[in-house]
PDB file of C-alpha atoms in Angstrom:
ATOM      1  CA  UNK A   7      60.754 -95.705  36.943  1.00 48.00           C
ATOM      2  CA  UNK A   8      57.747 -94.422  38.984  1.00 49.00           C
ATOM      3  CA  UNK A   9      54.058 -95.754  37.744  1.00 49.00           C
ATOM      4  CA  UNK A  10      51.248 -93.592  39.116  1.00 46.00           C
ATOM      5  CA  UNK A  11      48.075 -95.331  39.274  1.00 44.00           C
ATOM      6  CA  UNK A  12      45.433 -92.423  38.899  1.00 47.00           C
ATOM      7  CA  UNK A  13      41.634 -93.798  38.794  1.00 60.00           C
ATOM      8  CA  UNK A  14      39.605 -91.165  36.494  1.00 78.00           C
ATOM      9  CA  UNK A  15      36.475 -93.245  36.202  1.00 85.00           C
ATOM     10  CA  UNK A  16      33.887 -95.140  38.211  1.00 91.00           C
ATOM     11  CA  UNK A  17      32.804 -98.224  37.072  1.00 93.00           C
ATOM     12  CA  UNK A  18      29.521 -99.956  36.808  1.00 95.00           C
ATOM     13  CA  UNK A  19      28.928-103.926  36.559  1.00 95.00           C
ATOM     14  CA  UNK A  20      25.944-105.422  35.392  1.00 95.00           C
ATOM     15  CA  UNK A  21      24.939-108.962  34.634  1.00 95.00           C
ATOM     16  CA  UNK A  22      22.616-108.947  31.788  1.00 96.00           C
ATOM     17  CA  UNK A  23      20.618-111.976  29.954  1.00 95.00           C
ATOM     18  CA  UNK A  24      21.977-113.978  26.894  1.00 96.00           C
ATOM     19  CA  UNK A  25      20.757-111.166  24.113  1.00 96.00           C
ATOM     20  CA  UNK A  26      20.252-112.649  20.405  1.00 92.00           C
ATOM     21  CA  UNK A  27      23.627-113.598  18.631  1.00 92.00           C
ATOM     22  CA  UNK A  28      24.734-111.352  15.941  1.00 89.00           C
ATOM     23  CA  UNK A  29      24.250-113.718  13.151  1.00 87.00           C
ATOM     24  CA  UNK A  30      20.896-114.197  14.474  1.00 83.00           C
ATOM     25  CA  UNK A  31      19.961-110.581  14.750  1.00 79.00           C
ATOM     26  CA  UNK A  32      20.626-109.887  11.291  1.00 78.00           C
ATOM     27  CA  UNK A  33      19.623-112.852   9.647  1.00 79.00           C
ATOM     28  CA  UNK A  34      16.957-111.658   7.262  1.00 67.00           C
ATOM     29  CA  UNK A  35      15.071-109.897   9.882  1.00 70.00           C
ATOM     30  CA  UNK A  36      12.728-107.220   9.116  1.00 80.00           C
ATOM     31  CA  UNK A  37      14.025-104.042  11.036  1.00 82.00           C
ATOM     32  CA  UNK A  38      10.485-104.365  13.100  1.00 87.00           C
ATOM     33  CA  UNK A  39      11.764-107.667  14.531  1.00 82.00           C
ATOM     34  CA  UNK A  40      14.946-106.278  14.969  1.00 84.00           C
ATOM     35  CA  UNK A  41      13.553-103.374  17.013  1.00 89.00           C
ATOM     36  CA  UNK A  42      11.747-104.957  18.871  1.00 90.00           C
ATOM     37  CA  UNK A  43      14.085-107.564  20.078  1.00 89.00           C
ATOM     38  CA  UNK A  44      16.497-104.594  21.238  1.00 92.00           C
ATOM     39  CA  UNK A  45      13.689-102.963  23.063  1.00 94.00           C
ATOM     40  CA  UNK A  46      13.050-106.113  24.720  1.00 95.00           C
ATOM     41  CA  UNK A  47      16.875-106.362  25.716  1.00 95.00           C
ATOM     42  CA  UNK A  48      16.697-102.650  26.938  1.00 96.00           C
ATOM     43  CA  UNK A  49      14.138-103.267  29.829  1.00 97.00           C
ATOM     44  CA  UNK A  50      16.571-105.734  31.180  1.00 95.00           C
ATOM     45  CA  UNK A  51      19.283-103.227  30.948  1.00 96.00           C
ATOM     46  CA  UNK A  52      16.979-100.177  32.311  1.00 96.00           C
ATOM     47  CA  UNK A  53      16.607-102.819  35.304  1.00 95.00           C
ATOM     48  CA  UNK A  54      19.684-102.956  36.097  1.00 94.00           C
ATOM     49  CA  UNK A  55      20.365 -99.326  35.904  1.00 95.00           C
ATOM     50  CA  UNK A  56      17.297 -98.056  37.780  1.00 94.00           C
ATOM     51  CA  UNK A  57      19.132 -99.492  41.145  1.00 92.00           C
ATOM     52  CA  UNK A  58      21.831 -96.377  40.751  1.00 93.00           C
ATOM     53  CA  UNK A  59      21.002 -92.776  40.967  1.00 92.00           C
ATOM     54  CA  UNK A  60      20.344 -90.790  37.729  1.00 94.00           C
ATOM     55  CA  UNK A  61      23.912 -90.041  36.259  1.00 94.00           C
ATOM     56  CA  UNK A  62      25.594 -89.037  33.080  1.00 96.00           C
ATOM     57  CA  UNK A  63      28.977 -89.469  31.695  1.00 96.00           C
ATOM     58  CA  UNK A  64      31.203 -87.891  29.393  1.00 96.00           C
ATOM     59  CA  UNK A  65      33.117 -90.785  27.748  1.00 96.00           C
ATOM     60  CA  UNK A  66      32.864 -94.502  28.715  1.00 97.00           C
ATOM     61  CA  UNK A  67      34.300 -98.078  27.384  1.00 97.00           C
ATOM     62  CA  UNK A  68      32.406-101.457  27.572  1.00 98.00           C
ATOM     63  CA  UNK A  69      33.622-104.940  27.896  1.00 97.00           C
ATOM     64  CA  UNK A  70      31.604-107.963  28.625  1.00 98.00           C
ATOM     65  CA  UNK A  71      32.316-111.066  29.919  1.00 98.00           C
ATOM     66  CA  UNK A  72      30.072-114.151  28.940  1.00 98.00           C
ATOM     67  CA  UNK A  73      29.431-118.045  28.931  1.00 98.00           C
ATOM     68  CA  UNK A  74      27.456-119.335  25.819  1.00 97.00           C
ATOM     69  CA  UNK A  75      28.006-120.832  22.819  1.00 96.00           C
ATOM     70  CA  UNK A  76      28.424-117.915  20.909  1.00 96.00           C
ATOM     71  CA  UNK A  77      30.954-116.831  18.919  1.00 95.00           C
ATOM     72  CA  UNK A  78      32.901-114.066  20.229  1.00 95.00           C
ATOM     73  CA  UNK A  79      32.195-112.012  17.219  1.00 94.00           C
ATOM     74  CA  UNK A  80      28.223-113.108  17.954  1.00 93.00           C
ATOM     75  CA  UNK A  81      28.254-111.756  21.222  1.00 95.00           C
ATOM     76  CA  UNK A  82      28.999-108.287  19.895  1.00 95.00           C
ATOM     77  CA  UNK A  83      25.136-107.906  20.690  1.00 96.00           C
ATOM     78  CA  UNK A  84      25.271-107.449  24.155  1.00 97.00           C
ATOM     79  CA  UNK A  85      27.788-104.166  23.631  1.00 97.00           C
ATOM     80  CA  UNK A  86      25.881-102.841  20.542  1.00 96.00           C
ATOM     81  CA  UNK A  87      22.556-102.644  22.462  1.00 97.00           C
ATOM     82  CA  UNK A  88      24.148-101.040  26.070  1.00 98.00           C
ATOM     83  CA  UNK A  89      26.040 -98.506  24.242  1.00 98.00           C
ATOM     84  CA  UNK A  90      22.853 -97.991  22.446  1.00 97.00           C
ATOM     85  CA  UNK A  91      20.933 -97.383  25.130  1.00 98.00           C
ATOM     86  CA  UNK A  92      23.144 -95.451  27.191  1.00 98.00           C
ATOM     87  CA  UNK A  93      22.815 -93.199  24.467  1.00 98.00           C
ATOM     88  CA  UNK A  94      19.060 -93.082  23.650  1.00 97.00           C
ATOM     89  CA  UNK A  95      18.778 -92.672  27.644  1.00 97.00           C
ATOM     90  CA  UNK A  96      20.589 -89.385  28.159  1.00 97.00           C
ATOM     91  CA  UNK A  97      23.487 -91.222  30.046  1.00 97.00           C
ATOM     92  CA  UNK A  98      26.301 -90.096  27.318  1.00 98.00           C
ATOM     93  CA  UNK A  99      25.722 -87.621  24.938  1.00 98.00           C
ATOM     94  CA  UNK A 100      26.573 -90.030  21.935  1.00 98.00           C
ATOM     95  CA  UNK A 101      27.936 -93.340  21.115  1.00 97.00           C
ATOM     96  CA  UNK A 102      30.695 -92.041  18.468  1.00 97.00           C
ATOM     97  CA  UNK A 103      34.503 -92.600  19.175  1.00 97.00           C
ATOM     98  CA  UNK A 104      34.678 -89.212  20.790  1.00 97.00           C
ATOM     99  CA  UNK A 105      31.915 -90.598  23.203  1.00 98.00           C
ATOM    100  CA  UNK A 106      32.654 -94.401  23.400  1.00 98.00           C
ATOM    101  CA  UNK A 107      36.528 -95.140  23.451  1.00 97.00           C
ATOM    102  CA  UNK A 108      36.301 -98.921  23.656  1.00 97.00           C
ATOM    103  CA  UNK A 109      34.680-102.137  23.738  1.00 97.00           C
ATOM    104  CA  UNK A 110      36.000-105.409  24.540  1.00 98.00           C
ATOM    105  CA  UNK A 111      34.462-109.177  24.452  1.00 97.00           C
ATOM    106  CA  UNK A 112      35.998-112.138  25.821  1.00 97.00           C
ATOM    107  CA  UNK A 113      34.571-115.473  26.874  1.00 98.00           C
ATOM    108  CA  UNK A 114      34.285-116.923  30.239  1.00 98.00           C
ATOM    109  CA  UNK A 115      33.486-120.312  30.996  1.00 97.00           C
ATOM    110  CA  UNK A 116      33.691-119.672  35.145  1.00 97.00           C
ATOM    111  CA  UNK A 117      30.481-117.481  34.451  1.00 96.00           C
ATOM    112  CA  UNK A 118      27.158-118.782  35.062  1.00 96.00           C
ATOM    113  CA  UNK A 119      25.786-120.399  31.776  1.00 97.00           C
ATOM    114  CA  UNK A 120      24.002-117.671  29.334  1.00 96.00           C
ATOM    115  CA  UNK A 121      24.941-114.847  31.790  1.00 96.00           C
ATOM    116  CA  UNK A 122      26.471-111.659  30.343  1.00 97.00           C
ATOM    117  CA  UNK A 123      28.094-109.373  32.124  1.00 96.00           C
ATOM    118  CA  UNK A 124      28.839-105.989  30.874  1.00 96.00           C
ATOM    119  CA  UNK A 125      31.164-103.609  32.912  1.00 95.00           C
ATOM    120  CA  UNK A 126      31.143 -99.480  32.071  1.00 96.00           C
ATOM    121  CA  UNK A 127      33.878 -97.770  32.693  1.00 95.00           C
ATOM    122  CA  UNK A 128      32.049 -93.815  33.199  1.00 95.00           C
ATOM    123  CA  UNK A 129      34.569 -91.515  32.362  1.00 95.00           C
ATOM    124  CA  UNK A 130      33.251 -87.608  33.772  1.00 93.00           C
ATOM    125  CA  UNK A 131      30.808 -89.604  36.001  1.00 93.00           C
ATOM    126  CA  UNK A 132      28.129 -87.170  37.477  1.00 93.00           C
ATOM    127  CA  UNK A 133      25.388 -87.631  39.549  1.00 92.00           C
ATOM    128  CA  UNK A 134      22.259 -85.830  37.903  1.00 90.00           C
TER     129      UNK A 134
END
C-alpha cells in the first residue's frame, strides 16, 4: 500500500501567555470583566501575528501545547480566545465547524512554565 503525504496547509506557531483558566473565566464574572480579560489576551495574540504578512484562510484547526497547573479542560481558554480572534480579525471568515475543523489541548511539562503555545494549521492560506 502506497501513503501519499500531500501538505494542504501552512502552519503558524505561536507562544502565547498563561490566559485565565476556564473555571476562572466564568466564575461569576460580569461579562464586562470577561471582555475585558479577552481583549487583554488579544493584544498578546495580535503581537504575535503582526510579525507575518496580512493573510486569510479558509478553514484552520488549533492545538496548544502548555505547562501550568491547569486542568486540561481549563486550558480550553487559550483556543476559545485565538479562534475568536482570528475571527473578529478578518483572518477566517467564521469560527463555525465549516470554518474551524479542530482543536486539540494537551499538556507539556518540557515547555517553559506558564507558556502556551498555540499552533494553526491555515487551510486556503493567502497572502492579502
Amino acid at each position: 500500500m502506497i501513503y501519499l503525504c500531500v501538505t494542504d496547509y501552512n502552519e503558524i506557531k505561536i507562544i502565547l501567555p498563561k490566559p485565565p483558566s476556564l473555571n476562572q473565566f466564568y466564575a461569576g464574572k460580569h461579562w464586562t470583566i470577561r471582555s475585558k480579560k479577552k481583549e487583554q489576551y488579544w493584544k498578546y495574540i495580535a503581537t504575535e501575528l503582526e510579525q507575518l504578512d496580512r493573510f486569510h484562510m479558509d478553514r484552520f484547526s488549533v492545538s496548544v501545547r502548555y505547562n501550568c497547573r491547569y486542568d486540561v479542560d481549563n486550558a480550553i481558554v487559550c483556543a476559545k480566545f485565538l479562534a475568536d480572534y482570528l475571527r473578529n480579525n478578518g483572518y477566517v471568515d467564521d469560527d463555525t465547524p465549516k470554518y474551524f475543523k479542530s482543536q486539540k489541548t494537551q499538556y507539556d511539562e518540557s515547555l517553559e512554565k506558564d507558556t502556551f503555545e498555540a499552533n494553526i494549521k491555515c487551510y486556503g492560506y493567502k497572502i492579502i
